[in-house]
Short mmCIF file of C-alpha atoms and ligand atoms in Angstrom, two decimals:
data_model
loop_
_atom_site.label_atom_id
_atom_site.label_comp_id
_atom_site.label_asym_id
_atom_site.label_seq_id
_atom_site.Cartn_x
_atom_site.Cartn_y
_atom_site.Cartn_z
CA MET A 714 -21.22 24.09 -7.29
CA SER A 715 -19.01 23.53 -3.75
CA LYS A 716 -15.51 23.90 -3.80
CA LEU A 717 -13.50 20.65 -3.96
CA SER A 718 -11.62 20.13 -0.50
CA LEU A 719 -9.56 17.43 -0.34
CA ALA A 720 -10.11 17.47 3.73
CA VAL A 721 -11.35 14.78 5.62
CA ASP A 722 -12.23 13.76 9.20
CA VAL A 723 -10.62 10.42 9.69
CA ALA A 724 -12.91 9.45 13.15
CA GLY A 725 -12.41 12.45 14.56
CA LEU A 726 -8.76 12.86 13.34
CA ARG A 727 -9.51 15.88 11.11
CA MET A 728 -6.58 16.32 7.96
CA ARG A 729 -6.18 18.59 5.58
CA ASN A 730 -5.64 15.82 2.76
CA PRO A 731 -5.91 11.76 3.31
CA VAL A 732 -1.93 11.23 3.47
CA MET A 733 0.38 10.32 6.01
CA ASN A 734 3.37 8.19 6.61
CA ALA A 735 3.66 4.82 7.77
CA ALA A 736 4.66 4.37 10.84
CA GLY A 737 8.23 3.74 11.38
CA VAL A 738 9.30 4.33 8.18
CA LEU A 739 10.79 7.42 9.01
CA GLY A 740 11.32 6.90 13.11
CA MET A 741 9.85 9.18 15.44
CA SER A 742 12.43 12.74 16.05
CA PRO A 743 9.87 15.94 16.01
CA PRO A 744 12.09 17.70 13.47
CA ILE A 745 12.10 14.69 10.61
CA LEU A 746 8.18 14.75 10.83
CA LYS A 747 7.76 17.83 11.73
CA ARG A 748 9.35 17.73 7.72
CA VAL A 749 6.75 15.22 6.51
CA TYR A 750 4.24 17.82 7.70
CA ASP A 751 5.41 20.29 5.54
CA SER A 752 6.40 18.43 2.37
CA GLY A 753 2.27 18.26 2.48
CA ALA A 754 1.56 15.33 4.37
CA GLY A 755 -2.38 15.93 6.57
CA ALA A 756 -0.76 14.22 10.21
CA VAL A 757 2.09 12.19 11.17
CA VAL A 758 2.31 8.74 12.30
CA THR A 759 5.28 8.41 14.71
CA LYS A 760 7.34 5.10 15.09
CA SER A 761 6.06 3.09 17.93
CA VAL A 762 6.59 3.40 21.29
CA GLY A 763 6.86 0.69 23.89
CA PRO A 764 6.72 0.60 27.83
CA ALA A 765 10.05 0.68 27.82
CA PRO A 766 13.61 1.58 25.57
CA ARG A 767 14.23 -1.16 24.02
CA THR A 768 17.40 -1.73 21.05
CA GLY A 769 15.47 -3.52 18.59
CA HIS A 770 17.55 -6.33 16.27
CA GLY A 771 21.19 -6.13 15.89
CA ASN A 772 22.19 -5.43 12.73
CA PRO A 773 21.43 -6.71 8.98
CA THR A 774 17.95 -5.03 10.10
CA LEU A 775 16.90 -4.13 6.79
CA VAL A 776 17.54 -5.85 3.18
CA GLN A 777 16.76 -3.49 -0.25
CA LEU A 778 14.84 -5.89 -2.59
CA SER A 779 13.84 -5.26 -6.29
CA CYS A 780 10.53 -5.08 -5.56
CA GLY A 781 10.11 -3.43 -1.88
CA ALA A 782 12.00 -3.67 1.35
CA LEU A 783 12.43 -6.50 3.91
CA ASN A 784 12.65 -4.78 7.95
CA ALA A 785 13.08 -6.88 11.49
CA MET A 786 13.83 -3.38 12.92
CA GLY A 787 12.22 -5.37 16.47
CA LEU A 788 10.59 -1.91 17.87
CA PRO A 789 13.13 0.23 18.86
CA ASN A 790 12.00 3.07 20.44
CA PRO A 791 12.69 5.09 23.51
CA GLY A 792 10.29 4.05 25.88
CA ALA A 793 6.66 5.80 26.06
CA ASP A 794 7.79 8.20 29.23
CA TYR A 795 10.53 9.89 26.99
CA TYR A 796 8.35 9.71 23.84
CA ALA A 797 5.65 11.77 25.94
CA ASP A 798 8.38 15.22 25.68
CA GLU A 799 8.45 14.22 22.09
CA ILE A 800 5.35 14.00 21.39
CA ARG A 801 4.29 17.79 22.68
CA LYS A 802 7.41 19.10 20.71
CA LEU A 803 5.78 17.71 17.97
CA LYS A 804 2.43 19.10 19.02
CA ARG A 805 4.38 22.68 19.72
CA MET A 806 5.41 22.62 15.90
CA GLY A 807 1.38 22.55 15.51
CA VAL A 808 1.70 19.04 13.54
CA PRO A 809 -0.99 16.61 13.50
CA THR A 810 0.88 13.27 14.97
CA VAL A 811 -0.62 9.92 15.66
CA ALA A 812 1.17 7.68 18.26
CA SER A 813 1.66 4.08 17.05
CA PHE A 814 2.29 1.86 20.20
CA PHE A 815 2.42 -1.78 21.54
CA GLY A 816 2.87 -3.34 24.32
CA GLY A 817 3.01 -7.47 25.69
CA SER A 818 0.41 -7.97 27.65
CA VAL A 819 -3.13 -6.02 27.67
CA GLN A 820 -1.59 -3.97 30.61
CA GLU A 821 1.48 -2.84 28.91
CA PHE A 822 -0.87 -1.94 25.72
CA ALA A 823 -3.32 0.50 28.11
CA GLU A 824 -0.55 1.66 30.05
CA VAL A 825 1.77 3.66 27.21
CA ALA A 826 -1.40 4.79 25.56
CA ARG A 827 -2.52 6.32 28.76
CA LYS A 828 0.83 7.80 28.65
CA LEU A 829 0.62 9.32 24.46
CA THR A 830 -2.75 10.59 25.39
CA GLY A 831 -1.32 12.93 28.03
CA ALA A 832 1.27 13.75 26.11
CA GLY A 833 -1.61 15.79 23.93
CA ALA A 834 -1.46 13.30 20.79
CA ASP A 835 -4.21 14.01 18.33
CA ALA A 836 -5.06 9.74 17.80
CA LEU A 837 -2.71 6.33 19.06
CA GLU A 838 -2.59 3.35 16.17
CA LEU A 839 -2.14 0.25 18.25
CA ASN A 840 0.65 -1.58 16.80
CA ALA A 841 -1.28 -5.62 16.79
CA SER A 842 0.61 -6.33 13.55
CA CYS A 843 4.29 -6.65 14.11
CA PRO A 844 6.09 -9.38 12.73
CA ASN A 845 9.22 -9.26 13.94
CA VAL A 846 9.08 -9.28 17.91
CA ALA A 847 7.79 -12.38 19.95
CA GLU A 848 5.91 -10.52 23.04
CA GLU A 849 3.86 -11.87 25.76
CA LEU A 850 0.79 -12.09 23.25
CA GLY A 851 2.71 -13.30 20.40
CA MET A 852 1.77 -11.57 17.15
CA LEU A 853 -1.71 -10.05 18.67
CA ALA A 854 -2.94 -9.36 15.64
CA SER A 855 -3.28 -13.67 14.82
CA ASP A 856 -5.68 -13.96 17.78
CA ALA A 857 -8.74 -12.20 17.28
CA CYS A 858 -9.90 -12.54 21.30
CA ASN A 859 -6.79 -10.79 21.79
CA VAL A 860 -7.18 -7.78 20.02
CA GLU A 861 -10.91 -7.59 20.87
CA LYS A 862 -9.33 -7.92 24.37
CA VAL A 863 -6.60 -5.30 23.98
CA THR A 864 -8.02 -2.26 22.29
CA ALA A 865 -11.21 -2.43 24.52
CA ALA A 866 -8.74 -1.78 27.36
CA VAL A 867 -7.03 0.43 25.50
CA LYS A 868 -10.39 2.36 25.09
CA ASP A 869 -11.00 2.46 28.56
CA GLU A 870 -7.35 4.54 28.71
CA THR A 871 -8.35 6.99 26.36
CA ASP A 872 -10.98 9.21 24.05
CA LEU A 873 -8.71 9.78 21.75
CA PRO A 874 -9.63 7.59 18.21
CA VAL A 875 -8.50 4.96 18.26
CA PHE A 876 -6.88 3.34 15.00
CA VAL A 877 -5.36 -0.73 15.17
CA LYS A 878 -3.12 -1.63 12.91
CA LEU A 879 -4.02 -5.49 11.31
CA SER A 880 -1.57 -8.21 10.05
CA PRO A 881 -1.55 -9.63 6.09
CA ASN A 882 0.04 -12.36 7.67
CA VAL A 883 -3.64 -13.67 9.04
CA THR A 884 -6.56 -16.67 7.50
CA ASP A 885 -8.81 -14.41 7.97
CA ILE A 886 -8.64 -10.10 8.29
CA LYS A 887 -12.32 -9.50 8.08
CA ALA A 888 -12.78 -11.45 11.52
CA VAL A 889 -9.84 -9.78 13.22
CA ALA A 890 -11.02 -6.47 12.51
CA ARG A 891 -14.70 -7.53 13.51
CA ALA A 892 -12.76 -8.29 16.22
CA ALA A 893 -11.14 -4.82 16.86
CA GLU A 894 -14.48 -2.76 15.69
CA GLN A 895 -16.58 -5.17 19.23
CA GLY A 896 -13.98 -4.22 21.56
CA GLY A 897 -14.25 -0.20 20.16
CA ALA A 898 -11.31 1.00 17.85
CA ASP A 899 -12.39 3.86 15.59
CA ALA A 900 -10.49 2.86 12.82
CA ILE A 901 -8.68 -0.34 10.98
CA THR A 902 -5.34 0.38 10.01
CA ALA A 903 -4.98 -1.72 7.05
CA ALA A 904 -1.96 -3.71 6.77
CA ASN A 905 1.25 -4.24 8.33
CA THR A 906 4.14 -5.86 6.08
CA LEU A 907 3.73 -9.28 4.80
CA LEU A 908 5.88 -11.86 6.49
CA GLY A 909 8.98 -12.74 4.50
CA ILE A 910 13.04 -13.63 4.00
CA ALA A 911 16.41 -12.97 1.92
CA ILE A 912 18.61 -15.48 1.76
CA ASP A 913 22.58 -14.74 0.92
CA VAL A 914 23.85 -16.96 -1.95
CA GLY A 915 27.83 -16.01 -0.37
CA PHE A 916 27.61 -16.54 2.89
CA ARG A 917 24.21 -19.34 2.87
CA ARG A 918 22.29 -17.68 5.51
CA PRO A 919 19.82 -15.53 6.03
CA VAL A 920 20.88 -11.48 5.68
CA LEU A 921 18.58 -10.77 8.66
CA THR A 922 19.77 -10.44 11.90
CA ASN A 923 16.03 -12.02 12.63
CA VAL A 924 16.10 -14.24 9.58
CA THR A 925 12.68 -13.45 9.11
CA GLY A 926 11.41 -9.89 8.55
CA GLY A 927 8.27 -7.77 7.22
CA LEU A 928 7.68 -6.67 3.77
CA SER A 929 6.88 -3.91 1.95
CA GLY A 930 6.79 -1.37 -0.71
CA PRO A 931 5.23 -2.22 -4.14
CA ALA A 932 5.17 -5.84 -3.87
CA ALA A 933 3.10 -5.91 -0.39
CA LYS A 934 0.10 -3.52 -2.82
CA PRO A 935 -2.09 -5.67 -4.35
CA VAL A 936 -2.20 -7.63 -0.82
CA ALA A 937 -2.85 -5.47 1.59
CA LEU A 938 -4.99 -3.52 -1.01
CA ARG A 939 -7.01 -6.61 -0.85
CA CYS A 940 -7.28 -6.45 2.67
CA VAL A 941 -8.68 -2.99 2.77
CA TRP A 942 -12.02 -4.38 0.24
CA GLU A 943 -12.46 -7.36 2.53
CA VAL A 944 -11.83 -4.87 5.76
CA SER A 945 -13.86 -2.03 4.17
CA GLN A 946 -16.73 -4.74 3.86
CA ALA A 947 -16.42 -6.52 6.97
CA VAL A 948 -17.02 -3.17 9.29
CA GLU A 949 -18.78 -0.17 9.72
CA VAL A 950 -15.91 1.90 10.62
CA PRO A 951 -13.13 3.93 8.45
CA VAL A 952 -10.33 1.32 7.01
CA ILE A 953 -7.29 3.31 6.66
CA GLY A 954 -5.17 1.85 3.54
CA CYS A 955 -0.75 0.90 4.06
CA GLY A 956 1.09 -1.18 2.21
CA GLY A 957 2.91 0.31 -1.60
CA VAL A 958 1.12 3.92 -1.91
CA ALA A 959 3.84 5.12 -4.22
CA THR A 960 2.35 7.26 -6.55
CA TRP A 961 -1.44 9.62 -6.86
CA GLU A 962 -2.57 6.73 -8.92
CA ASP A 963 -2.09 3.75 -5.81
CA ALA A 964 -3.37 6.38 -3.30
CA VAL A 965 -6.70 6.27 -5.44
CA GLU A 966 -7.13 2.49 -5.71
CA TYR A 967 -7.14 2.18 -1.84
CA LEU A 968 -10.02 4.79 -1.18
CA LEU A 969 -11.95 2.36 -3.83
CA ALA A 970 -11.72 -0.08 -2.29
CA GLY A 971 -12.95 1.33 0.64
CA ALA A 972 -10.35 3.36 2.30
CA SER A 973 -10.81 6.28 4.03
CA ALA A 974 -7.04 7.57 3.63
CA VAL A 975 -3.62 6.73 3.38
CA GLN A 976 -0.10 5.80 4.66
CA VAL A 977 3.42 5.99 2.67
CA GLY A 978 6.42 4.29 3.87
CA THR A 979 8.39 2.81 1.98
CA ALA A 980 8.37 5.16 -0.89
CA VAL A 981 9.77 8.14 1.12
CA THR A 982 13.17 5.95 0.11
CA ALA A 983 12.50 6.36 -3.75
CA HIS A 984 11.05 9.59 -4.31
CA GLY A 985 11.98 11.72 -0.72
CA PHE A 986 9.71 13.56 1.20
CA LYS A 987 7.91 15.06 -2.05
CA VAL A 988 6.02 11.87 -2.25
CA PHE A 989 3.24 12.89 0.18
CA GLY A 990 2.45 16.70 -1.68
CA ASP A 991 2.75 14.39 -4.98
CA ILE A 992 0.25 12.32 -3.87
CA ALA A 993 -2.38 14.65 -2.35
CA GLU A 994 -1.24 17.64 -5.74
CA GLY A 995 -2.14 14.29 -7.77
CA LEU A 996 -5.25 13.14 -5.63
CA GLU A 997 -7.13 16.68 -6.11
CA ARG A 998 -6.78 17.16 -9.82
CA TYR A 999 -7.65 13.38 -9.59
CA MET A 1000 -10.94 15.07 -8.23
CA ALA A 1001 -11.16 18.45 -10.49
CA GLU A 1002 -11.17 16.46 -13.36
CA ASN A 1003 -13.41 13.66 -12.93
CA GLY A 1004 -16.21 15.87 -10.85
CA PHE A 1005 -15.87 15.36 -6.98
CA THR A 1006 -15.54 17.75 -4.60
CA ARG A 1007 -15.17 15.60 -1.45
CA VAL A 1008 -12.74 12.32 -0.63
CA GLU A 1009 -15.43 10.90 0.63
CA GLU A 1010 -17.65 10.76 -2.88
CA VAL A 1011 -14.41 8.44 -3.75
CA VAL A 1012 -14.48 6.08 -1.01
CA GLY A 1013 -15.40 2.36 -1.79
CA LEU A 1014 -17.12 3.12 -5.34
CA ALA A 1015 -15.27 0.18 -7.07
CA HIS A 1016 -17.12 -2.31 -5.18
CA GLU A 1017 -20.28 -2.03 -6.37
CA ALA A 1018 -18.65 -3.07 -9.93
CA GLY A 1019 -16.62 -5.33 -8.29
CA ARG A 1020 -20.20 -7.39 -6.67
CA ASP A 1021 -21.01 -7.51 -10.83
CA GLN A 1022 -18.03 -8.81 -11.51
CA LYS A 1023 -17.83 -11.87 -8.97
CA SER A 1024 -21.55 -12.77 -9.43
CA LYS A 1025 -20.51 -13.00 -13.66
CA ALA A 1026 -17.00 -14.90 -12.85
CA ASP A 1027 -19.14 -17.29 -10.38
CA LYS A 1028 -22.17 -18.05 -12.70
CA CYS A 1029 -18.99 -18.26 -15.93
CA SER A 1030 -16.90 -20.68 -13.83
CA ILE A 1031 -16.66 -24.23 -15.28
CA ARG A 1032 -18.04 -26.57 -12.38
CA VAL A 1033 -17.10 -29.68 -12.65
C1 SIN B 190 9.80 -3.78 13.29
O1 SIN B 190 9.60 -2.91 14.51
O2 SIN B 190 10.38 -4.48 13.71
C2 SIN B 190 8.92 -2.96 12.71
C3 SIN B 190 7.91 -2.73 12.80
C4 SIN B 190 6.86 -3.39 12.42
O3 SIN B 190 6.01 -3.43 11.46
O4 SIN B 190 5.11 -3.08 13.02
#
């Protein structure tokens, strides 16, 4: 009988287990990301890096809510030239690193991808979905044609696996995922945050300087899980689940919905760094108790039952 292993290969990125941090949550300093890895993650994801240093929005940029968090950082980052050195440091520490990045135009996306590839990242995550900035391309993930164009331009600049991170704030995420795949995406990350707003009743004004922000945490999970479900049916490439993962049960739900790996974001604030190891250990126990030896055996398992349930529901639905 083969031995149980949590190791996965997601589009060429080999990880000791399928648990990563979500881009942005823990910033981008190499010692912090090394701590994520030492706490049990299979790989780390940097905050998104752009072509030039950027301060982002003024405070307040984050609101804690009972159901999660709302953020509008505005993509603050030190720029790709500076951050390339930080990636080299992470690599010297032996940390499998996914470099998240963005640009304001097709050329900028391609240029940043080239720099981060040169720095030795193991994979790139193309952030097509930040809801908090107004770039030349707008919110890239809302335009399938632009997603295809940008992904293809990035793929021309790198041999690394490219994960394209999509937005749940679109009518049809399947069409955008197909466009990314058509452009050469090696995997799809689903999904970024949900557009939301919080209002201060005392001051009678929006809390965030940017007015709107991205909702993450428990409230985002059912939406992101639905995105993973739909995207995994629409494309052949692997899907990475992101949105409200806090426990091993959440991670298993994402695998069953079709994700090959998961990213943990807001939960780090509530549970601390140990959340990565806890999720990996819980997943291992679940696999042992249910007779699975490889993570891939769990991926997408809920779809067959979902198809049966759906066709029964369709037959029973009342028509007038
Ligand atoms: C931000 O920096 O405003 C958030 C980044 C993102 O959601 O992609």
